[in-house]
Amino acid sequence: MTEPKRHKHSAGLLLFRRTTGGAERAATDPGDGIEVLLGHMGGPLWSGRDAGGWAIPKGEYGPQETPRDAARREFTEEIGLPPPEGEYLPLGDVRLTSGKLVTIWAVEADLDPALMVPGTFTMEWPPHSGREEEFPELDRVAWFAPPVAEKKLMASQMPFLERLLMLLKG
């Protein structure tokens, strides 16, 4: 008897911050004074892609780790900074077409993108060359108002941004 295929699991943190600027900014800011932190996917396959090339910092975990602990660990691995403290707001799960289950929490925090020290991964590059190259998991992070984030974020992660905005609107 063969064992059923175990789908992979991934967890991450979507940081958000409230921007300042008073009533004047609120009247002109379609993001209602909110920004989210996204990371641009590292490596040569993503280097020329902006739209759809940004993601919520996240990564895979196994059965020995809780999703929340994995989200915090992956944040540190990908950003190179400790995960923020504060209230972790569950944004639920999304099952990808690959079968992977992605779980995300939102947390209100501020972070200076210039402080990022990205983790790395190794892959054969160029393809079929036999040479291994090291690349950053994320090559940069940046804050975006929701209308801009919607254009940059990978389509499969859009439900998390939508859930955050609904949660913040009450």
mmCIF file of C-alpha atoms in Angstrom:
data_model
loop_
_atom_site.group_PDB
_atom_site.id
_atom_site.type_symbol
_atom_site.label_atom_id
_atom_site.label_comp_id
_atom_site.label_asym_id
_atom_site.label_seq_id
_atom_site.Cartn_x
_atom_site.Cartn_y
_atom_site.Cartn_z
ATOM 1 C CA MET A 1 0.000 0.000 0.000
ATOM 2 C CA THR A 2 1.420 3.405 -0.948
ATOM 3 C CA GLU A 3 1.228 6.345 1.393
ATOM 4 C CA PRO A 4 -0.887 9.291 0.269
ATOM 5 C CA LYS A 5 1.089 12.223 -1.079
ATOM 6 C CA ARG A 6 1.691 14.788 1.649
ATOM 7 C CA HIS A 7 1.271 18.294 0.350
ATOM 8 C CA LYS A 8 3.757 20.931 1.397
ATOM 9 C CA HIS A 9 2.928 23.694 3.863
ATOM 10 C CA SER A 10 4.190 27.252 3.914
ATOM 11 C CA ALA A 11 3.689 30.092 6.407
ATOM 12 C CA GLY A 12 4.553 33.765 6.506
ATOM 13 C CA LEU A 13 4.022 37.248 7.882
ATOM 14 C CA LEU A 14 2.425 40.188 6.094
ATOM 15 C CA LEU A 15 3.605 43.354 7.823
ATOM 16 C CA PHE A 16 1.435 46.439 7.609
ATOM 17 C CA ARG A 17 1.814 49.950 8.892
ATOM 18 C CA ARG A 18 -0.398 52.968 9.157
ATOM 19 C CA THR A 19 0.954 55.944 7.298
ATOM 20 C CA THR A 20 0.679 59.513 8.494
ATOM 21 C CA GLY A 21 -0.496 62.559 6.669
ATOM 22 C CA GLY A 22 -3.770 63.410 8.307
ATOM 23 C CA ALA A 23 -7.129 63.979 6.674
ATOM 24 C CA GLU A 24 -5.626 65.463 3.514
ATOM 25 C CA ARG A 25 -3.701 62.268 2.756
ATOM 26 C CA ALA A 26 -6.634 60.058 3.739
ATOM 27 C CA ALA A 27 -8.811 61.837 1.178
ATOM 28 C CA THR A 28 -6.326 61.141 -1.631
ATOM 29 C CA ASP A 29 -4.911 57.778 -0.495
ATOM 30 C CA PRO A 30 -6.953 54.859 -1.863
ATOM 31 C CA GLY A 31 -5.157 52.569 0.603
ATOM 32 C CA ASP A 32 -6.763 54.379 3.535
ATOM 33 C CA GLY A 33 -3.367 55.180 5.047
ATOM 34 C CA ILE A 34 -2.125 51.563 5.085
ATOM 35 C CA GLU A 35 1.046 50.149 3.554
ATOM 36 C CA VAL A 36 2.176 46.525 3.349
ATOM 37 C CA LEU A 37 5.705 45.145 3.187
ATOM 38 C CA LEU A 38 6.426 42.893 0.210
ATOM 39 C CA GLY A 39 9.612 41.238 -0.952
ATOM 40 C CA HIS A 40 10.795 40.963 -4.557
ATOM 41 C CA MET A 41 11.621 37.357 -5.439
ATOM 42 C CA GLY A 42 15.370 36.828 -5.799
ATOM 43 C CA GLY A 43 17.309 34.977 -8.446
ATOM 44 C CA PRO A 44 17.625 35.225 -12.195
ATOM 45 C CA LEU A 45 14.126 33.924 -12.958
ATOM 46 C CA TRP A 46 12.556 36.963 -11.280
ATOM 47 C CA SER A 47 15.156 39.665 -11.970
ATOM 48 C CA GLY A 48 13.266 41.337 -14.828
ATOM 49 C CA ARG A 49 9.783 40.904 -13.421
ATOM 50 C CA ASP A 50 8.031 43.560 -11.371
ATOM 51 C CA ALA A 51 4.289 42.911 -11.731
ATOM 52 C CA GLY A 52 3.598 39.595 -10.043
ATOM 53 C CA GLY A 53 7.202 39.284 -8.872
ATOM 54 C CA TRP A 54 6.657 40.401 -5.280
ATOM 55 C CA ALA A 55 5.571 38.163 -2.404
ATOM 56 C CA ILE A 56 4.745 37.973 1.273
ATOM 57 C CA PRO A 57 7.852 36.734 3.146
ATOM 58 C CA LYS A 58 7.113 33.069 3.782
ATOM 59 C CA GLY A 59 8.530 29.583 3.504
ATOM 60 C CA GLU A 60 7.978 25.878 3.947
ATOM 61 C CA TYR A 61 7.822 23.961 7.206
ATOM 62 C CA GLY A 62 7.415 20.379 8.328
ATOM 63 C CA PRO A 63 5.150 18.576 10.788
ATOM 64 C CA GLN A 64 7.511 19.241 13.729
ATOM 65 C CA GLU A 65 6.852 23.011 13.608
ATOM 66 C CA THR A 66 3.699 25.049 14.132
ATOM 67 C CA PRO A 67 2.656 27.336 11.280
ATOM 68 C CA ARG A 68 3.049 30.457 13.449
ATOM 69 C CA ASP A 69 6.553 29.446 14.563
ATOM 70 C CA ALA A 70 7.437 28.695 10.932
ATOM 71 C CA ALA A 71 6.140 32.109 9.828
ATOM 72 C CA ARG A 72 8.366 33.823 12.390
ATOM 73 C CA ARG A 73 11.406 31.695 11.476
ATOM 74 C CA GLU A 74 10.902 32.239 7.752
ATOM 75 C CA PHE A 75 10.617 35.994 8.266
ATOM 76 C CA THR A 76 14.056 35.980 9.882
ATOM 77 C CA GLU A 77 15.505 33.697 7.203
ATOM 78 C CA GLU A 78 14.197 35.770 4.303
ATOM 79 C CA ILE A 79 14.548 39.303 5.711
ATOM 80 C CA GLY A 80 17.482 38.779 8.076
ATOM 81 C CA LEU A 81 15.742 40.596 10.926
ATOM 82 C CA PRO A 82 13.815 39.273 13.919
ATOM 83 C CA PRO A 83 10.070 38.921 13.433
ATOM 84 C CA PRO A 84 8.076 41.811 14.834
ATOM 85 C CA GLU A 85 6.306 41.541 18.150
ATOM 86 C CA GLY A 86 2.684 42.518 18.421
ATOM 87 C CA GLU A 87 -0.705 41.037 17.753
ATOM 88 C CA TYR A 88 -0.647 38.379 15.049
ATOM 89 C CA LEU A 89 -3.850 38.601 13.036
ATOM 90 C CA PRO A 90 -4.667 35.324 11.242
ATOM 91 C CA LEU A 91 -5.402 35.825 7.539
ATOM 92 C CA GLY A 92 -6.199 32.160 7.028
ATOM 93 C CA ASP A 93 -5.046 29.679 4.421
ATOM 94 C CA VAL A 94 -4.917 29.450 0.646
ATOM 95 C CA ARG A 95 -4.463 26.127 -1.140
ATOM 96 C CA LEU A 96 -2.344 26.593 -4.278
ATOM 97 C CA THR A 97 -2.935 24.642 -7.489
ATOM 98 C CA SER A 98 0.201 22.640 -6.600
ATOM 99 C CA GLY A 99 -1.586 21.479 -3.451
ATOM 100 C CA LYS A 100 0.635 23.495 -1.105
ATOM 101 C CA LEU A 101 -1.228 25.078 1.810
ATOM 102 C CA VAL A 102 -0.107 28.641 2.589
ATOM 103 C CA THR A 103 -0.955 30.225 5.975
ATOM 104 C CA ILE A 104 -0.337 33.938 6.621
ATOM 105 C CA TRP A 105 -0.585 36.239 9.634
ATOM 106 C CA ALA A 106 -0.635 40.021 9.515
ATOM 107 C CA VAL A 107 1.202 42.037 12.123
ATOM 108 C CA GLU A 108 1.384 45.797 12.493
ATOM 109 C CA ALA A 109 5.007 46.890 12.554
ATOM 110 C CA ASP A 110 7.432 49.254 10.916
ATOM 111 C CA LEU A 111 10.654 48.097 9.325
ATOM 112 C CA ASP A 112 13.356 49.974 7.438
ATOM 113 C CA PRO A 113 13.889 48.085 4.141
ATOM 114 C CA ALA A 114 17.539 49.221 4.110
ATOM 115 C CA LEU A 115 18.213 46.992 7.152
ATOM 116 C CA MET A 116 17.297 43.795 5.290
ATOM 117 C CA VAL A 117 19.991 41.097 5.088
ATOM 118 C CA PRO A 118 18.438 38.450 2.836
ATOM 119 C CA GLY A 119 18.852 34.731 3.184
ATOM 120 C CA THR A 120 20.126 32.884 0.124
ATOM 121 C CA PHE A 121 19.446 29.774 -1.928
ATOM 122 C CA THR A 122 21.569 27.831 -4.388
ATOM 123 C CA MET A 123 20.568 26.691 -7.864
ATOM 124 C CA GLU A 124 22.200 25.572 -11.068
ATOM 125 C CA TRP A 125 22.782 28.662 -13.190
ATOM 126 C CA PRO A 126 22.832 28.982 -16.109
ATOM 127 C CA PRO A 127 20.590 25.967 -16.665
ATOM 128 C CA HIS A 128 22.378 22.742 -17.621
ATOM 129 C CA SER A 129 25.780 24.370 -16.960
ATOM 130 C CA GLY A 130 26.656 22.217 -13.970
ATOM 131 C CA ARG A 131 27.555 25.424 -12.063
ATOM 132 C CA GLU A 132 25.893 26.249 -8.759
ATOM 133 C CA GLU A 133 25.161 29.908 -8.043
ATOM 134 C CA GLU A 134 23.904 31.520 -4.838
ATOM 135 C CA PHE A 135 21.055 34.051 -4.972
ATOM 136 C CA PRO A 136 19.071 36.043 -2.378
ATOM 137 C CA GLU A 137 15.677 34.627 -1.392
ATOM 138 C CA LEU A 138 14.354 38.169 -1.719
ATOM 139 C CA ASP A 139 16.495 40.764 -3.458
ATOM 140 C CA ARG A 140 14.698 43.734 -1.888
ATOM 141 C CA VAL A 141 11.705 44.653 0.259
ATOM 142 C CA ALA A 142 9.528 47.743 0.053
ATOM 143 C CA TRP A 143 6.371 49.273 1.462
ATOM 144 C CA PHE A 144 3.380 49.684 -0.867
ATOM 145 C CA ALA A 145 -0.083 51.169 -0.577
ATOM 146 C CA PRO A 146 -2.687 48.484 -1.375
ATOM 147 C CA PRO A 147 -3.481 49.667 -4.942
ATOM 148 C CA VAL A 148 0.202 49.356 -5.856
ATOM 149 C CA ALA A 149 0.641 46.105 -3.906
ATOM 150 C CA GLU A 150 -2.234 44.592 -5.904
ATOM 151 C CA LYS A 151 -0.247 45.118 -9.122
ATOM 152 C CA LYS A 152 3.024 43.771 -7.709
ATOM 153 C CA LEU A 153 1.897 40.820 -5.573
ATOM 154 C CA MET A 154 1.849 37.253 -6.926
ATOM 155 C CA ALA A 155 -1.734 36.422 -7.890
ATOM 156 C CA SER A 156 -1.897 33.401 -5.572
ATOM 157 C CA GLN A 157 -1.228 35.652 -2.553
ATOM 158 C CA MET A 158 -3.833 38.315 -3.362
ATOM 159 C CA PRO A 159 -6.470 36.777 -1.042
ATOM 160 C CA PHE A 160 -4.243 37.586 1.946
ATOM 161 C CA LEU A 161 -4.033 41.282 1.022
ATOM 162 C CA GLU A 162 -7.798 41.373 0.477
ATOM 163 C CA ARG A 163 -8.412 39.697 3.849
ATOM 164 C CA LEU A 164 -6.117 42.158 5.614
ATOM 165 C CA LEU A 165 -7.904 45.145 4.121
ATOM 166 C CA MET A 166 -11.315 43.714 5.072
ATOM 167 C CA LEU A 167 -10.082 43.030 8.603
ATOM 168 C CA LEU A 168 -8.752 46.558 9.016
ATOM 169 C CA LYS A 169 -11.957 48.118 7.702
ATOM 170 C CA GLY A 170 -13.852 46.199 10.387
#
